[in-house]
GROMACS .gro file of C-alpha atoms in nm:
model
  153
    1MET     CA    1   6.917   6.873  -0.897
    2GLY     CA    2   6.880   6.601  -1.131
    3GLU     CA    3   6.691   6.441  -0.870
    4SER     CA    4   6.323   6.468  -0.906
    5ASN     CA    5   6.132   6.537  -0.567
    6PRO     CA    6   5.745   6.420  -0.652
    7LEU     CA    7   5.604   6.699  -0.431
    8TYR     CA    8   5.775   6.955  -0.667
    9SER     CA    9   5.717   6.841  -0.972
   10GLU     CA   10   5.845   7.022  -1.326
   11PRO     CA   11   5.525   7.226  -1.475
   12GLU     CA   12   5.445   7.058  -1.788
   13PRO     CA   13   5.392   7.234  -2.065
   14ALA     CA   14   5.131   7.421  -2.185
   15ALA     CA   15   4.813   7.288  -2.362
   16SER     CA   16   4.810   7.371  -2.705
   17SER     CA   17   4.543   7.316  -2.948
   18GLU     CA   18   4.646   7.018  -3.085
   19THR     CA   19   4.601   6.826  -2.789
   20ILE     CA   20   4.248   6.691  -2.646
   21PRO     CA   21   4.218   6.599  -2.311
   22THR     CA   22   4.049   6.225  -2.160
   23PRO     CA   23   3.868   6.134  -1.900
   24GLU     CA   24   4.032   5.876  -1.607
   25PRO     CA   25   4.018   5.501  -1.754
   26GLY     CA   26   3.786   5.415  -1.466
   27LEU     CA   27   3.532   5.660  -1.501
   28ILE     CA   28   3.269   5.614  -1.727
   29PRO     CA   29   3.107   5.845  -1.865
   30ARG     CA   30   2.708   5.994  -1.798
   31LYS     CA   31   2.517   5.883  -2.098
   32PRO     CA   32   2.590   5.535  -2.087
   33ARG     CA   33   2.640   5.378  -1.679
   34VAL     CA   34   2.179   5.594  -1.779
   35ARG     CA   35   2.139   5.322  -2.020
   36TRP     CA   36   2.269   5.025  -1.865
   37TRP     CA   37   2.072   5.151  -1.525
   38LEU     CA   38   1.788   5.166  -1.727
   39ALA     CA   39   1.919   4.742  -1.903
   40PRO     CA   40   1.680   4.557  -1.666
   41LEU     CA   41   1.419   4.796  -1.756
   42TRP     CA   42   1.338   4.730  -2.121
   43ALA     CA   43   1.472   4.389  -2.057
   44THR     CA   44   1.198   4.281  -1.811
   45ALA     CA   45   0.975   4.547  -2.072
   46LEU     CA   46   1.097   4.308  -2.359
   47TYR     CA   47   1.011   3.987  -2.128
   48VAL     CA   48   0.647   4.062  -2.033
   49SER     CA   49   0.565   4.200  -2.407
   50THR     CA   50   0.706   3.870  -2.599
   51HIS     CA   51   0.593   3.602  -2.334
   52GLN     CA   52   0.308   3.476  -2.483
   53ALA     CA   53   0.392   3.429  -2.830
   54ALA     CA   54   0.721   3.243  -2.776
   55LYS     CA   55   0.582   3.001  -2.570
   56ALA     CA   56   0.358   2.978  -2.900
   57ALA     CA   57   0.655   2.933  -3.109
   58ILE     CA   58   0.822   2.722  -2.902
   59ALA     CA   59   0.511   2.470  -2.885
   60SER     CA   60   0.458   2.529  -3.248
   61ALA     CA   61   0.772   2.397  -3.346
   62PHE     CA   62   0.797   2.109  -3.072
   63LEU     CA   63   0.436   2.059  -3.259
   64LEU     CA   64   0.584   1.973  -3.580
   65SER     CA   65   0.899   1.746  -3.460
   66ASN     CA   66   0.667   1.561  -3.271
   67PRO     CA   67   0.640   1.199  -3.402
   68GLU     CA   68   0.308   1.078  -3.228
   69LEU     CA   69   0.081   1.315  -3.399
   70THR     CA   70   0.248   1.190  -3.745
   71SER     CA   71   0.187   0.850  -3.666
   72LEU     CA   72  -0.146   0.960  -3.557
   73LEU     CA   73  -0.229   1.241  -3.843
   74HIS     CA   74  -0.127   0.916  -4.106
   75LYS     CA   75  -0.404   0.613  -3.970
   76PRO     CA   76  -0.737   0.642  -4.091
   77GLN     CA   77  -0.936   0.493  -3.847
   78THR     CA   78  -0.868   0.764  -3.644
   79MET     CA   79  -1.185   1.057  -3.575
   80ALA     CA   80  -1.062   1.419  -3.632
   81LEU     CA   81  -1.180   1.569  -3.317
   82ASP     CA   82  -0.941   1.297  -3.087
   83GLY     CA   83  -0.640   1.435  -3.353
   84GLN     CA   84  -0.796   1.829  -3.262
   85ARG     CA   85  -0.851   1.713  -2.940
   86PHE     CA   86  -0.426   1.579  -2.876
   87ILE     CA   87  -0.288   1.908  -3.115
   88GLN     CA   88  -0.486   2.121  -2.835
   89ARG     CA   89  -0.384   1.912  -2.587
   90HIS     CA   90   0.029   1.937  -2.689
   91PHE     CA   91   0.036   2.370  -2.730
   92LEU     CA   92  -0.228   2.378  -2.371
   93SER     CA   93   0.053   2.211  -2.195
   94TYR     CA   94   0.255   2.512  -2.283
   95GLY     CA   95   0.071   2.763  -2.248
   96VAL     CA   96  -0.087   2.806  -2.522
   97TYR     CA   97  -0.507   2.797  -2.570
   98ILE     CA   98  -0.632   2.768  -2.871
   99PRO     CA   99  -1.014   2.669  -2.976
  100LEU     CA  100  -1.073   2.338  -3.182
  101GLU     CA  101  -1.244   2.566  -3.431
  102ASP     CA  102  -0.899   2.664  -3.461
  103ILE     CA  103  -0.718   2.379  -3.582
  104VAL     CA  104  -0.848   2.173  -3.947
  105ILE     CA  105  -0.696   1.805  -4.033
  106ARG     CA  106  -0.809   1.697  -4.340
  107GLY     CA  107  -0.849   1.435  -4.459
  108MET     CA  108  -1.175   1.384  -4.145
  109THR     CA  109  -1.382   1.620  -4.108
  110SER     CA  110  -1.757   1.625  -4.233
  111VAL     CA  111  -1.673   1.947  -4.313
  112GLU     CA  112  -1.363   1.917  -4.579
  113PRO     CA  113  -1.463   2.047  -4.901
  114THR     CA  114  -1.504   2.416  -4.768
  115ILE     CA  115  -1.334   2.486  -4.520
  116VAL     CA  116  -0.979   2.282  -4.670
  117PRO     CA  117  -0.927   2.497  -4.965
  118LEU     CA  118  -0.932   2.776  -4.817
  119MET     CA  119  -0.710   2.686  -4.578
  120GLU     CA  120  -0.502   2.555  -4.899
  121GLN     CA  121  -0.507   2.927  -5.066
  122SER     CA  122  -0.354   3.076  -4.724
  123CYS     CA  123  -0.134   2.863  -4.583
  124GLY     CA  124  -0.044   2.590  -4.832
  125GLU     CA  125  -0.053   2.227  -4.835
  126GLY     CA  126  -0.050   2.005  -4.581
  127GLN     CA  127  -0.240   1.739  -4.344
  128ALA     CA  128  -0.319   1.964  -4.042
  129TYR     CA  129  -0.364   2.327  -4.018
  130VAL     CA  130  -0.383   2.524  -3.706
  131TRP     CA  131  -0.443   2.915  -3.630
  132VAL     CA  132  -0.134   3.032  -3.375
  133PRO     CA  133  -0.235   3.321  -3.252
  134LEU     CA  134   0.100   3.515  -3.130
  135ARG     CA  135  -0.019   3.809  -2.816
  136PHE     CA  136   0.152   4.027  -2.822
  137GLN     CA  137   0.143   4.300  -2.442
  138LEU     CA  138   0.259   4.647  -2.568
  139PRO     CA  139   0.248   4.898  -2.291
  140VAL     CA  140   0.066   5.238  -2.541
  141VAL     CA  141  -0.185   4.971  -2.735
  142GLY     CA  142  -0.252   4.702  -2.469
  143GLU     CA  143  -0.254   4.315  -2.613
  144LYS     CA  144  -0.227   4.281  -3.001
  145VAL     CA  145  -0.222   3.938  -3.151
  146LEU     CA  146  -0.111   3.798  -3.509
  147GLU     CA  147  -0.312   3.453  -3.671
  148TRP     CA  148  -0.002   3.242  -3.825
  149CYS     CA  149  -0.089   2.946  -3.978
  150LEU     CA  150   0.093   2.655  -3.895
  151VAL     CA  151   0.129   2.328  -4.189
  152LYS     CA  152   0.125   2.022  -4.043
  153ALA     CA  153   0.224   1.863  -4.375
   0.00000   0.00000   0.00000
């Protein structure tokens, strides 16, 4: 009688009001399973929404650390158009288009007395100012563009 038989096991004690049945360890509850199924969709939506803005931010970071631009801005014989085209080419290499009108270089333009004080008020003091467009694709609203003032000191 002391032997245990797997076919005829002893009855378990009745469940009291204090014990809560726990699910089996291998099963995933239904709600998280649905969320994991939607994760690739959310990741794709996030990528599509922020891809253009991320490219502009990365191009801006590499522009600030570009020694070629720094040497170009410190040369006295550099024309404003050369500096503007250099900055525009840099952003185009990352797939971001910035018009030449959105690039202001201090000390090299004929319109400096009117534009530079406004740029200093809005962006701060620097040698080159670039209005960088940060484009976001939003599902319901459409495209939203935020302008960011990049200052190269």
